[in-house]
CSV table of C-alpha atoms in Angstrom, one decimal:
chain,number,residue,atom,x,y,z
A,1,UNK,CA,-1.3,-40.0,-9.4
A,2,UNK,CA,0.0,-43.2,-11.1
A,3,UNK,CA,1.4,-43.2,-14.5
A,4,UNK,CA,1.4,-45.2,-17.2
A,5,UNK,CA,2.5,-48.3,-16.2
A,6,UNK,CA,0.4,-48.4,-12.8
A,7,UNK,CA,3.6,-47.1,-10.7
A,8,UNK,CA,1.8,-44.1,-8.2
A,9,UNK,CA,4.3,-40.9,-8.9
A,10,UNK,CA,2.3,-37.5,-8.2
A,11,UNK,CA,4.4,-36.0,-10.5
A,12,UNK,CA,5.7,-38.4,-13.2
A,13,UNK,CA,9.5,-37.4,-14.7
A,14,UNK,CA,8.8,-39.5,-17.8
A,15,UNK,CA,7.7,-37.7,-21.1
A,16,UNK,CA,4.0,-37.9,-21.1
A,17,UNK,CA,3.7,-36.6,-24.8
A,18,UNK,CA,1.4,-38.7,-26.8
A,19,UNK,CA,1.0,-41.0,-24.2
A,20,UNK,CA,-2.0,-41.6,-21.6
A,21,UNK,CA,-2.0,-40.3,-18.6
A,22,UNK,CA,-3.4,-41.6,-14.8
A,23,UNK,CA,-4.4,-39.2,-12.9
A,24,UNK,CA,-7.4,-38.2,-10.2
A,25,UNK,CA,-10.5,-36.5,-11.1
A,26,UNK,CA,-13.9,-35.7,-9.6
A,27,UNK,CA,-16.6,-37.9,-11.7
A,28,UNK,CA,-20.1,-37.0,-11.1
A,29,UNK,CA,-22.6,-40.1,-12.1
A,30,UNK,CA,-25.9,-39.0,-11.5
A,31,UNK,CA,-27.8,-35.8,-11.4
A,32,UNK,CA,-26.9,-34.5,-7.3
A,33,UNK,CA,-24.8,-37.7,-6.5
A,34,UNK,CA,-21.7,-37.7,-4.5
A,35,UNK,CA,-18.4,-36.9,-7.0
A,36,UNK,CA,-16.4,-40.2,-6.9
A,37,UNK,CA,-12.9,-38.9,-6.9
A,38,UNK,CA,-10.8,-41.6,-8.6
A,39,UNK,CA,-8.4,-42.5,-11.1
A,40,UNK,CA,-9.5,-41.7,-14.6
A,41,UNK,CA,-7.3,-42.3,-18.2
A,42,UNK,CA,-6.6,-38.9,-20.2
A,43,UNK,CA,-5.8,-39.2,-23.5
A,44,UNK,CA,-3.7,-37.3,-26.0
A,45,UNK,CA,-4.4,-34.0,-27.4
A,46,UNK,CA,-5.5,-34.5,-30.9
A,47,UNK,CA,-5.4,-32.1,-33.7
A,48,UNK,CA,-5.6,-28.2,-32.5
A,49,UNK,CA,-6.0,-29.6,-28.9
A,50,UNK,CA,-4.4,-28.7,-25.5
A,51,UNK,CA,-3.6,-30.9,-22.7
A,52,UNK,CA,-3.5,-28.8,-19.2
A,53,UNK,CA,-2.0,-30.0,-16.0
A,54,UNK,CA,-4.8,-28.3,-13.6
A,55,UNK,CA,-3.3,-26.5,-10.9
A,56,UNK,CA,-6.1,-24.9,-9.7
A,57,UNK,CA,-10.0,-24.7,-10.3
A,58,UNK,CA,-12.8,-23.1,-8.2
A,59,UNK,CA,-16.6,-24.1,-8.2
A,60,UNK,CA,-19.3,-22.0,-10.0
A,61,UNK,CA,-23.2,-22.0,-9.7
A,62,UNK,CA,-23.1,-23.1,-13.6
A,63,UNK,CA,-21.2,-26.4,-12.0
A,64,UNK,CA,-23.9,-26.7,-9.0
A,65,UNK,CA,-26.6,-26.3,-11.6
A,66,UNK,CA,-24.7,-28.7,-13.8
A,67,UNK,CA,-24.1,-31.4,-11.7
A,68,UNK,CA,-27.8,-31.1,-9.9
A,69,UNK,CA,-29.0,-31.7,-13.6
A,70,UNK,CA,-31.8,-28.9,-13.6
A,71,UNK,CA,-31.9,-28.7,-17.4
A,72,UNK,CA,-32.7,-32.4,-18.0
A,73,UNK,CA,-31.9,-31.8,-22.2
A,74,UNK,CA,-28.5,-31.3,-21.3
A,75,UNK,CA,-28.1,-34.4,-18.6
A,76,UNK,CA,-24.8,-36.6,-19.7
A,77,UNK,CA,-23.1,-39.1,-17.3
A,78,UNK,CA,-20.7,-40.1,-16.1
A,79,UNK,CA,-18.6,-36.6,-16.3
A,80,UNK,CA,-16.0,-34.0,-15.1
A,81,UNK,CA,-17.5,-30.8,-14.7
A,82,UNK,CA,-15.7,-27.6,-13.7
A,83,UNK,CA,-14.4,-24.8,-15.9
A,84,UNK,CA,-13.0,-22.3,-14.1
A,85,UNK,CA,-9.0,-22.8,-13.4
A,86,UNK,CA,-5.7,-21.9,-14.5
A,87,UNK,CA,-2.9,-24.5,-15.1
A,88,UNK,CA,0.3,-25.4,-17.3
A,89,UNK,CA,0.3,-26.8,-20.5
A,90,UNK,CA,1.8,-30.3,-20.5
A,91,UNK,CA,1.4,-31.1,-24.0
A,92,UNK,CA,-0.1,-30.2,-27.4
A,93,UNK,CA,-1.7,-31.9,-30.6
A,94,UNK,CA,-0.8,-30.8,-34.3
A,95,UNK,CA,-1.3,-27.6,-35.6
A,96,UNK,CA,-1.3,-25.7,-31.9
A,97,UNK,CA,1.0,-22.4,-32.5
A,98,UNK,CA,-0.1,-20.4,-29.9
A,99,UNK,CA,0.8,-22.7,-26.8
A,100,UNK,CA,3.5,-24.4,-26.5
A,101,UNK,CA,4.9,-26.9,-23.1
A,102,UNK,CA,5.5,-25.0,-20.2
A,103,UNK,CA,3.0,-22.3,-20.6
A,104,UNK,CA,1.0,-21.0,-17.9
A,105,UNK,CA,-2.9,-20.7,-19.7
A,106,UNK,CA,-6.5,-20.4,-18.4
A,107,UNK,CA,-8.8,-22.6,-20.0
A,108,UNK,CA,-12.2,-20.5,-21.0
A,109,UNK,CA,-15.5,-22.1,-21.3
A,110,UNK,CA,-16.7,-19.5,-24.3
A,111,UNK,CA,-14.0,-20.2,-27.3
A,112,UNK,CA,-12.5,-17.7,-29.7
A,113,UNK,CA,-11.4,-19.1,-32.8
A,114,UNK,CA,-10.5,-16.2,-34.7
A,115,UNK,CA,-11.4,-17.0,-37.9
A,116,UNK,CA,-15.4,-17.0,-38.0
A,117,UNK,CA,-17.6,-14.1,-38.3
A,118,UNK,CA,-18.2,-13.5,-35.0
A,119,UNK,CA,-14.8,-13.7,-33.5
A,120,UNK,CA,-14.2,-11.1,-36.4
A,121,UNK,CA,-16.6,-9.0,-35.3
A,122,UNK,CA,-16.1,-6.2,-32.7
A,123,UNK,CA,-19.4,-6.0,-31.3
A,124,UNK,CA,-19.6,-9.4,-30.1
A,125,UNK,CA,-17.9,-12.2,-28.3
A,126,UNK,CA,-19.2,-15.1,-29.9
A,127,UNK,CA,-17.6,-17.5,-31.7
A,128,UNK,CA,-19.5,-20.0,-34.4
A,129,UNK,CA,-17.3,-23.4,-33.6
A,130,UNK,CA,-16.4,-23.2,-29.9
A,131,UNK,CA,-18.7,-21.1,-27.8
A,132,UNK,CA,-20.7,-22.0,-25.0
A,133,UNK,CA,-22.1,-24.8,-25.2
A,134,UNK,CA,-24.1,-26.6,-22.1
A,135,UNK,CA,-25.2,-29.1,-25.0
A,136,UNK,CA,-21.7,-30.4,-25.9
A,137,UNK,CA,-20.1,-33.2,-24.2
A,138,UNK,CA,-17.3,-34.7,-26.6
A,139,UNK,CA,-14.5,-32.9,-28.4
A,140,UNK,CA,-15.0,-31.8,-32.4
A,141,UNK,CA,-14.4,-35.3,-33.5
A,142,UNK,CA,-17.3,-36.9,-31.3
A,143,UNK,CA,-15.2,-38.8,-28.6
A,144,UNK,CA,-13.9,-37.9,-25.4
A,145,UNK,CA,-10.2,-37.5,-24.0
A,146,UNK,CA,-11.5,-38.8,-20.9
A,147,UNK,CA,-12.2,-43.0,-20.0
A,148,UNK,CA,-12.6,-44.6,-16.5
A,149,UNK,CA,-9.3,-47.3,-16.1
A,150,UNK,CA,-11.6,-50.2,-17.7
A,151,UNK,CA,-11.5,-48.0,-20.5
A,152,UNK,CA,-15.5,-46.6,-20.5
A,153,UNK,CA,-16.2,-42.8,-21.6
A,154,UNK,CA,-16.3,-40.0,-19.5
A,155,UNK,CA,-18.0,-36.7,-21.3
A,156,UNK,CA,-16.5,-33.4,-21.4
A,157,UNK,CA,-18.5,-30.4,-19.8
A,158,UNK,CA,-18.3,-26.3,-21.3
A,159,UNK,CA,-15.0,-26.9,-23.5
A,160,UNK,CA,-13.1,-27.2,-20.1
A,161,UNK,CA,-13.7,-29.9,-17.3
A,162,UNK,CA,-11.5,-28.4,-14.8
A,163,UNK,CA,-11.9,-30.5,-11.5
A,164,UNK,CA,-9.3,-33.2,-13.1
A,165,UNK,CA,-5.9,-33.6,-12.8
A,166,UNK,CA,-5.3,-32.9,-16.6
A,167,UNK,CA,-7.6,-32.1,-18.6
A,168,UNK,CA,-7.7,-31.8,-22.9
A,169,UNK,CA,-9.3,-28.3,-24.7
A,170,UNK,CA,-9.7,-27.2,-27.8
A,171,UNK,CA,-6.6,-24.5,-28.3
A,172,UNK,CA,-9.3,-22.3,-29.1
A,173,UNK,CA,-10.5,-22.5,-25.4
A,174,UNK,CA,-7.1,-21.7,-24.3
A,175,UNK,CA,-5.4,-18.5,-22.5
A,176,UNK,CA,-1.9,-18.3,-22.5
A,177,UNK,CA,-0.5,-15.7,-20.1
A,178,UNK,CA,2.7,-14.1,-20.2
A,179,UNK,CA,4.5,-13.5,-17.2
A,180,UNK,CA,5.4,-9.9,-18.6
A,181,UNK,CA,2.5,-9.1,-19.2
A,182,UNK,CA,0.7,-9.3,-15.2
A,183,UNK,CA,1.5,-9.6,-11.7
A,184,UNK,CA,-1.3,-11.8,-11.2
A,185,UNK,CA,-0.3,-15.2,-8.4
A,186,UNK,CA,-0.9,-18.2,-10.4
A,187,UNK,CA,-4.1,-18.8,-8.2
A,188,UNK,CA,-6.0,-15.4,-9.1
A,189,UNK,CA,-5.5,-16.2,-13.1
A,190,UNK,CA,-8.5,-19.3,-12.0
A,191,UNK,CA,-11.0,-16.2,-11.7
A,192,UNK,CA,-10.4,-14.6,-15.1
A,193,UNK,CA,-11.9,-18.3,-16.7
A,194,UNK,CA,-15.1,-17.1,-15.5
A,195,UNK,CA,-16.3,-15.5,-12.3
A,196,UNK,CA,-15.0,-12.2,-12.3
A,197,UNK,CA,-14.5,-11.8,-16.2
A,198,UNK,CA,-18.3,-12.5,-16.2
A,199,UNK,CA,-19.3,-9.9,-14.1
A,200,UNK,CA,-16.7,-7.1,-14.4
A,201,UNK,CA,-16.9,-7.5,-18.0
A,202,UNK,CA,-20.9,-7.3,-17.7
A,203,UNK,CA,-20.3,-3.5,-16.3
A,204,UNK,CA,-17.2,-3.0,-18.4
A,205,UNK,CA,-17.9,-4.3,-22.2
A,206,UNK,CA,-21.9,-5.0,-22.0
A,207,UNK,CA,-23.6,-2.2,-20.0
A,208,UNK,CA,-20.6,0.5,-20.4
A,209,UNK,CA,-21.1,2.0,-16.7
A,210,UNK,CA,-20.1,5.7,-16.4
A,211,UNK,CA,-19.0,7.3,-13.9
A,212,UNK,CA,-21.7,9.0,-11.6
A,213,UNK,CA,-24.1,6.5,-12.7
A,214,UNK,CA,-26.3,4.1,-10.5
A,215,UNK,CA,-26.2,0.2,-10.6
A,216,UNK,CA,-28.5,-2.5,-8.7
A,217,UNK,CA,-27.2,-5.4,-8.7
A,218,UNK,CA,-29.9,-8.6,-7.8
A,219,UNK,CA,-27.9,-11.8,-6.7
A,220,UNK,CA,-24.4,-11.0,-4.8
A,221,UNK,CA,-22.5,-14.3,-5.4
A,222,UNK,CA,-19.3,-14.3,-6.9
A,223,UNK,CA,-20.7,-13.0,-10.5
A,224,UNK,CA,-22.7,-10.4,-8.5
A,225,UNK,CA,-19.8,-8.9,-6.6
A,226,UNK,CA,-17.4,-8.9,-9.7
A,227,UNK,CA,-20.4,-7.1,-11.6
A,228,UNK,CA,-20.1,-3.9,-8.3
A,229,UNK,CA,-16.2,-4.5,-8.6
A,230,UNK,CA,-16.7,-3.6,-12.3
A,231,UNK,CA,-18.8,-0.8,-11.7
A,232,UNK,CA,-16.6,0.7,-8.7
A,233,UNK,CA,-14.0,1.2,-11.1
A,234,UNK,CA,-15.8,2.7,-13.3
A,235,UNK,CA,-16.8,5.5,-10.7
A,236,UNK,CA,-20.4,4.4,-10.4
A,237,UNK,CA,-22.0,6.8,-7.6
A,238,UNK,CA,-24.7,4.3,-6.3
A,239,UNK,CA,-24.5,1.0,-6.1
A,240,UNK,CA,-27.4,-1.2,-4.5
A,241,UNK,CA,-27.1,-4.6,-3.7
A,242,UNK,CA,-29.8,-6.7,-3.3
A,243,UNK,CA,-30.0,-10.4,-1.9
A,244,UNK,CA,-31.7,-12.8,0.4
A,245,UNK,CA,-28.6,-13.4,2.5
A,246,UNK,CA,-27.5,-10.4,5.3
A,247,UNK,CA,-24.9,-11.8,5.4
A,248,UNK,CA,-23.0,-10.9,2.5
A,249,UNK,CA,-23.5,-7.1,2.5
A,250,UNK,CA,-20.1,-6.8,4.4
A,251,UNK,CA,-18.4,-8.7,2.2
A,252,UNK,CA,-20.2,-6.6,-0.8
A,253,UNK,CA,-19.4,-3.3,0.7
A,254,UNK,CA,-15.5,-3.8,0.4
A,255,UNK,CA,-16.3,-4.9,-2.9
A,256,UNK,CA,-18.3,-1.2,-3.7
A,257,UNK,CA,-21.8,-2.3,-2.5
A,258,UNK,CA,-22.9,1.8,-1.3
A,259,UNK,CA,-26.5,0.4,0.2
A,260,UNK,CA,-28.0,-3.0,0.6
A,261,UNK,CA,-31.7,-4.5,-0.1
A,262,UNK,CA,-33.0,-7.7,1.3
A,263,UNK,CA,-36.1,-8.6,-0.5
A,264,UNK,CA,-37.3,-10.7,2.5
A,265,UNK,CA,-37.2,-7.3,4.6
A,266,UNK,CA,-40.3,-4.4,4.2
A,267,UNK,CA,-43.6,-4.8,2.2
A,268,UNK,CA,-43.0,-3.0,-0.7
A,269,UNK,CA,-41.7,-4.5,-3.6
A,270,UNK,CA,-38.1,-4.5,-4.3
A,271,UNK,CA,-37.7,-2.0,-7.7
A,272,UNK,CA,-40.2,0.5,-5.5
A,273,UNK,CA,-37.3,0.7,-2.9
A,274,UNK,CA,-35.0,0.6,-5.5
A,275,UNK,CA,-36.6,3.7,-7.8
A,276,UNK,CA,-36.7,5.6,-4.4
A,277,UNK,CA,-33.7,5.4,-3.1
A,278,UNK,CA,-32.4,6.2,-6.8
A,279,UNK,CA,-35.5,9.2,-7.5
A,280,UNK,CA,-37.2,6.8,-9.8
A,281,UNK,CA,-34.7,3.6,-10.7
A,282,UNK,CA,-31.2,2.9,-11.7
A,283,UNK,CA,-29.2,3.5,-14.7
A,284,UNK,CA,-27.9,-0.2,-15.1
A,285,UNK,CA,-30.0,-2.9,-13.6
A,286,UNK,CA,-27.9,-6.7,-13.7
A,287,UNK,CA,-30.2,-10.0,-12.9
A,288,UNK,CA,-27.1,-12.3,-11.2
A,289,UNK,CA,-29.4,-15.5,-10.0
A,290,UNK,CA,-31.2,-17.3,-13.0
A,291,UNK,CA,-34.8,-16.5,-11.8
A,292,UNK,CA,-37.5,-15.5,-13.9
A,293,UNK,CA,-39.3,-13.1,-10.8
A,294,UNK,CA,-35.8,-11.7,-9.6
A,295,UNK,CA,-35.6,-10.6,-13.7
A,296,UNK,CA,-38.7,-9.2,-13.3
A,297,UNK,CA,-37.5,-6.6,-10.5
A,298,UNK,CA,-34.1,-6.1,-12.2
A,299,UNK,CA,-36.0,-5.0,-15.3
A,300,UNK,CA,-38.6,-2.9,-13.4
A,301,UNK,CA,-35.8,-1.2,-11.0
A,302,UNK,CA,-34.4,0.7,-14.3
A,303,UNK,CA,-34.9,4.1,-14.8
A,304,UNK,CA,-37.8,4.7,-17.5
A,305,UNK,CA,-36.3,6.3,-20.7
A,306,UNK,CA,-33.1,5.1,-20.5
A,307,UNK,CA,-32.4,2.1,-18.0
A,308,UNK,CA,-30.6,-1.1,-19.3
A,309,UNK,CA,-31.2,-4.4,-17.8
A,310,UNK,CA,-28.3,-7.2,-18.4
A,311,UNK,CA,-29.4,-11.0,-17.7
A,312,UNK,CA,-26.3,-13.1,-16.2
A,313,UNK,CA,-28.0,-15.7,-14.0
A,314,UNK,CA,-28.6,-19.0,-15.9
A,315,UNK,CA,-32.3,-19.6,-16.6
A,316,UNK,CA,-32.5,-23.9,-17.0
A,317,UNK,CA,-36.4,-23.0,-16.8
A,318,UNK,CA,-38.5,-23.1,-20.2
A,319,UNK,CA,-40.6,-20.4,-19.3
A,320,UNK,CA,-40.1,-17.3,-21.0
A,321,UNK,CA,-39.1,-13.7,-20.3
A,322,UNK,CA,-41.5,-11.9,-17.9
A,323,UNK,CA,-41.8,-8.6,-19.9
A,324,UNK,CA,-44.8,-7.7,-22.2
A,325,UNK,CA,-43.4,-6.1,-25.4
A,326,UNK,CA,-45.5,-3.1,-24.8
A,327,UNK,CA,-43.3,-2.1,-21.7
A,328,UNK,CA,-40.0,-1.7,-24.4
A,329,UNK,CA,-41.9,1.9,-25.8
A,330,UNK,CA,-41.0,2.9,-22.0
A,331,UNK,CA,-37.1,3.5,-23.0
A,332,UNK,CA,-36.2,0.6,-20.9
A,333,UNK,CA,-33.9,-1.9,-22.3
A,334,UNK,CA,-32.5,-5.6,-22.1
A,335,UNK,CA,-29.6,-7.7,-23.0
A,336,UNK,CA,-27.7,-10.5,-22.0
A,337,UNK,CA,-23.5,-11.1,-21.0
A,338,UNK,CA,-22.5,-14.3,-22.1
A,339,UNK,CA,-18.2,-14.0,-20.6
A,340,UNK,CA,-19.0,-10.9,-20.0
A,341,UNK,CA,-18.2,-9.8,-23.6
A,342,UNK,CA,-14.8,-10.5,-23.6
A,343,UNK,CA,-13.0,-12.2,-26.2
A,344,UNK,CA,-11.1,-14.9,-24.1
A,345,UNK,CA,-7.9,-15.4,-26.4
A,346,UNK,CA,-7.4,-11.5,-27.7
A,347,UNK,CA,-8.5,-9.8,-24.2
A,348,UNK,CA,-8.1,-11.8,-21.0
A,349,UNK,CA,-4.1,-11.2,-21.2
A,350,UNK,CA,-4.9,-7.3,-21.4
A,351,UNK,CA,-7.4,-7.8,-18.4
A,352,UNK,CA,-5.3,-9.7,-16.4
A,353,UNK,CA,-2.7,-6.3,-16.4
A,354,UNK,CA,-5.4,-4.2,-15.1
A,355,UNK,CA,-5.9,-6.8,-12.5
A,356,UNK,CA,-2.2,-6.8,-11.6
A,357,UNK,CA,-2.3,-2.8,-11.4
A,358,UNK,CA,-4.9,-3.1,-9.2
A,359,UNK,CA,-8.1,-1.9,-11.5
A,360,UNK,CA,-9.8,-5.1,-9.7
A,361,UNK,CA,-9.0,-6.7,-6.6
A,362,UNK,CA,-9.2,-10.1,-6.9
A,363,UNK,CA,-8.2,-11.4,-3.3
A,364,UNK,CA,-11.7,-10.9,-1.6
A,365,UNK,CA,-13.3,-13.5,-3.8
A,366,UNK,CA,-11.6,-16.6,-2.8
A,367,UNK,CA,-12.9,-17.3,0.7
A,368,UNK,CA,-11.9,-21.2,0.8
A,369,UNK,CA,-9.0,-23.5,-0.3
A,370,UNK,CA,-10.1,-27.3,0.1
A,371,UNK,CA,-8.0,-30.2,-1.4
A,372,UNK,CA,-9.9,-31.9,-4.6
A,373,UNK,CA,-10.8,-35.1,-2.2
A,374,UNK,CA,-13.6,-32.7,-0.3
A,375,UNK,CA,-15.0,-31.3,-3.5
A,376,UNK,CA,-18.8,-32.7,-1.9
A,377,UNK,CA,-17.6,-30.4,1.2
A,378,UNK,CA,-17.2,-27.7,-1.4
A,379,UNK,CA,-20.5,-27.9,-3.1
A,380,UNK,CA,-21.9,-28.0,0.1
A,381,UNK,CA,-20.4,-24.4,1.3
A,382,UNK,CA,-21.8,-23.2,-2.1
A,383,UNK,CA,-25.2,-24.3,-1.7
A,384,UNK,CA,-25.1,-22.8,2.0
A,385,UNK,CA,-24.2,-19.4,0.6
A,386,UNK,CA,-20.9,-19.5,2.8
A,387,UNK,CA,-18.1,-18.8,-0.1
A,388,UNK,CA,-17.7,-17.4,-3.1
A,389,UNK,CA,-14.9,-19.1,-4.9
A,390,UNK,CA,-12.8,-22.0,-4.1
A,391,UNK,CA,-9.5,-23.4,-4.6
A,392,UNK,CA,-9.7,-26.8,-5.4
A,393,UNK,CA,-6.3,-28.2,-5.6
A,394,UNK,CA,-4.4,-31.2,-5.7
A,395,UNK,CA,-2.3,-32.1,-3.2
A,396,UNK,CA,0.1,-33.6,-5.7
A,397,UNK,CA,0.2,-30.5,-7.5
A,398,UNK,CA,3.6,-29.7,-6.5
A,399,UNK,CA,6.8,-30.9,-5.9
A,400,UNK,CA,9.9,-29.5,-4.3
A,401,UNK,CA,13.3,-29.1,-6.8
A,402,UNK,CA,16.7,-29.6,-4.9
A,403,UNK,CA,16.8,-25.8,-5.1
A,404,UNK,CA,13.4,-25.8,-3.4
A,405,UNK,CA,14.5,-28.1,-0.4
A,406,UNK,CA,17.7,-26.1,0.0
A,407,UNK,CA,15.5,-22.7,0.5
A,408,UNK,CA,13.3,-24.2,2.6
A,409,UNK,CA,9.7,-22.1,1.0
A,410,UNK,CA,9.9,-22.3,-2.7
A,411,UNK,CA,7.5,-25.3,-4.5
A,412,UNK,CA,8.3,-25.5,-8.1
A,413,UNK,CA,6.4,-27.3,-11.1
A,414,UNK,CA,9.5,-28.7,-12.5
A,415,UNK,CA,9.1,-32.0,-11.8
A,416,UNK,CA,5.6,-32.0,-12.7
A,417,UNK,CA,6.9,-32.1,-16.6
A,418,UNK,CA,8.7,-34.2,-19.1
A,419,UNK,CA,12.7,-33.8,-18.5
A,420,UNK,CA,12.3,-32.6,-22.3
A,421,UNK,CA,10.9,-29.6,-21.2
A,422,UNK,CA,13.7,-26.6,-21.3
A,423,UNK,CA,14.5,-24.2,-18.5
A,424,UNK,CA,14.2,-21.3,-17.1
A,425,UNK,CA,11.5,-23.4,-14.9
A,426,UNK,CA,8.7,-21.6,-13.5
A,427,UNK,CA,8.3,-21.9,-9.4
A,428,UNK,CA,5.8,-20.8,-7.0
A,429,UNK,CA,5.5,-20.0,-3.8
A,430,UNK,CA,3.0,-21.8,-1.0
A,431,UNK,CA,0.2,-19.2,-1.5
A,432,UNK,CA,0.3,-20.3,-5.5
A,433,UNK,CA,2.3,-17.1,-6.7
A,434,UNK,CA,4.2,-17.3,-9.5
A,435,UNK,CA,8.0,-16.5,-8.2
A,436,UNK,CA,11.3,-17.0,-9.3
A,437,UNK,CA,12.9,-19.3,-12.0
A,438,UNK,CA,16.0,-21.4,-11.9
A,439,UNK,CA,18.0,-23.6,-14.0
């Protein structure tokens, strides 16, 4: 990473605040072209805005979808995708309260303000100014933090773009976690920005799973798995994963999975096999893959009378929802999970305890760790159906302290930050946990 003046430094003593920072990103150009990872300019935090040293960041299939540009409407280029990753906040523009230098945070695609109707509403997670939005590509005053070096605009992607060295949120989109609070490593915090939130959540907050109950779950990716995580804990009796690849039902059964369909396998259609192995469908059906004839079986595996389906898969087709309206007076239901109802700001920290105590385990989702130079190599292991999550790091990331060298195993983050910064310093270990602190 070079800083300001041109001078490579991976981890620049100098205070950064209000200054621009050099540093390496993955740039995507064109709909499915190769990421260029290169030197890009971030720019200052502006009013109510957060700038994030990424630590870490994983790939989702929102990023693959993203990047191949499958919704044309929402095409922008050049840009830094990613928004799943947890990080430390290097500096932050007027009026930020809630954050300050130093901070460990997650930064979260789906905003929560606090202030609009829908943040101040219980039953939902929305929130009016800084929700989801595929759509938006510059920050609320309609430019971007991000410019190549010759000084051309690089567009923002879901209130986050993760797969940069630093990157600049809305405070809003930001998750600051207390070390008090959790017992999370540094690394796990990455899946709460999206992944398993998602789908645990989608169990948890949307469908309400009780115990005894039976879940299929269609799609067992990373959103799929967190969604029979979610329902494990909540003592679900049956729980029936169904999915193209074979391959992941051994991964899915230490993750809950209790029986496994593979749609390719038998005649019949899949919600017959599911209604009879459940004597006629499931209690909570959940649609994890973004395709209109997979939705189709989701709805039609749950139980008549009182079976709810919940759409997570992301559906960049314009055709519309398979069901007649008709098939509703049938006691069958519908709904969607955006986050999986979780109000980032207010709930992740309370999440990320139950995490810690061991409610969820997180470890058996991260199957890779790749520097941020073989991102493509990432992508690829994605599309293959061969991992779950990634860590993408930076191999700058970390720097040893004098305290460091003399131990011999501790990397800390102290050097990664403005001398202004005041101690006690946070440190990790190697495998990302967050350890000790020093002076």
């Amino acid at each position: 990473m070079a800083n300001e003046n041109g001078s490579l430094n991976s981890n620049p003593t100098m205070d950064t605040r209000g200054k621009t920072i050099t540093c390496k990103a993955a740039v995507a150009y064109g709909p499915g072209e190769p990421f260029v990872v290169e030197e890009i300019l971030v720019h200052p935090p502006q009013k109510l805005e957060v700038r994030i040293k990424i630590l870490y960041t994983s790939i989702c299939h929102t990023d693959l979808s993203a990047w191949r540009g499958e919704n044309e409407s929402q095409r922008a280029y050049p840009r830094i995708f990613g928004h799943e990753a947890s990080g430390i906040v290097e500096s932050v523009g007027e009026g930020v309260s809630e954050v300050e230098e130093g901070d460990v945070v997650v930064p979260i695609f789906h905003g929560e303000c606090g202030e609009c109707c829908y943040c101040k509403c219980e039953k939902s997670n929305m929130c009016e100014r800084h929700g989801v939005n595929p759509m938006k590509k510059v920050m609320e005053d309609g430019t971007s933090r991000f410019s190549t070096v010759d000084g051309k605009p690089i567009f923002h992607f879901l209130n986050t773009s993760t797969f940069s060295e630093y990157t600049v949120v809305d405070s809003a989109c930001v998750v600051n976690f207390h070390r008090s609070d959790h017992t999370l490593a540094l690394k796990n915090l990455t899946l709460l920005s999206c992944g398993v939130s998602t789908g645990v959540g989608a169990a948890w907050n949307t469908a309400n799973v009780q115990s005894a109950s039976t879940v299929a779950i269609f799609g067992l990716g990373a959103v799929g798995l967190a969604v029979a995580e979610g329902a494990r804990a909540r003592g679900a009796s049956k729980i029936i994963g169904v999915d193209i690849n074979p391959d992941k039902f051994i991964k899915a059964q230490g993750m809950g999975v209790t029986d496994f369909i593979n749609p390719k396998d038998g005649e019949k259609p899949v919600y017959e096999r599911v209604r009879e192995i459940t004597d006629g469908g499931v209690d909570y059906s959940f649609e994890c893959t973004g395709n209109l004839e997979v939705l189709r079986d989701a709805f039609s595996s749950a139980h008549a009378g009182w079976g709810l389906t919940v759409i997570l898969g992301i559906h960049t087709s314009p055709r519309l929802l398979p069901i007649h309206p008709m098939e509703l007076f049938d006691g069958r239901s519908i709904t969607g999970s955006v986050f999986g109802g979780f109000k980032g700001k207010s709930q992740l920290p309370h999440f990320a305890t139950q995490c810690g105590n061991g409610v969820v385990k997180l470890d058996h989702f991260i199957t890779h760790e790749l520097p941020i130079e073989e991102i493509d190599k990432a992508f690829d292991l994605l599309i293959a159906g061969k991992s779950l999550r990634f860590w993408l790091r930076s191999e700058g990331a970390f720097e040893q302290c004098a305290r460091a060298k003399k131990e011999n195993k501790w990397k800390c983050t102290r050097l990664c930050f403005p001398p202004s910064l005041k101690p006690p310093y946070i440190c990790t270990n190697v495998k990302g946990e967050l350890g000790t602190v020093h002076e």
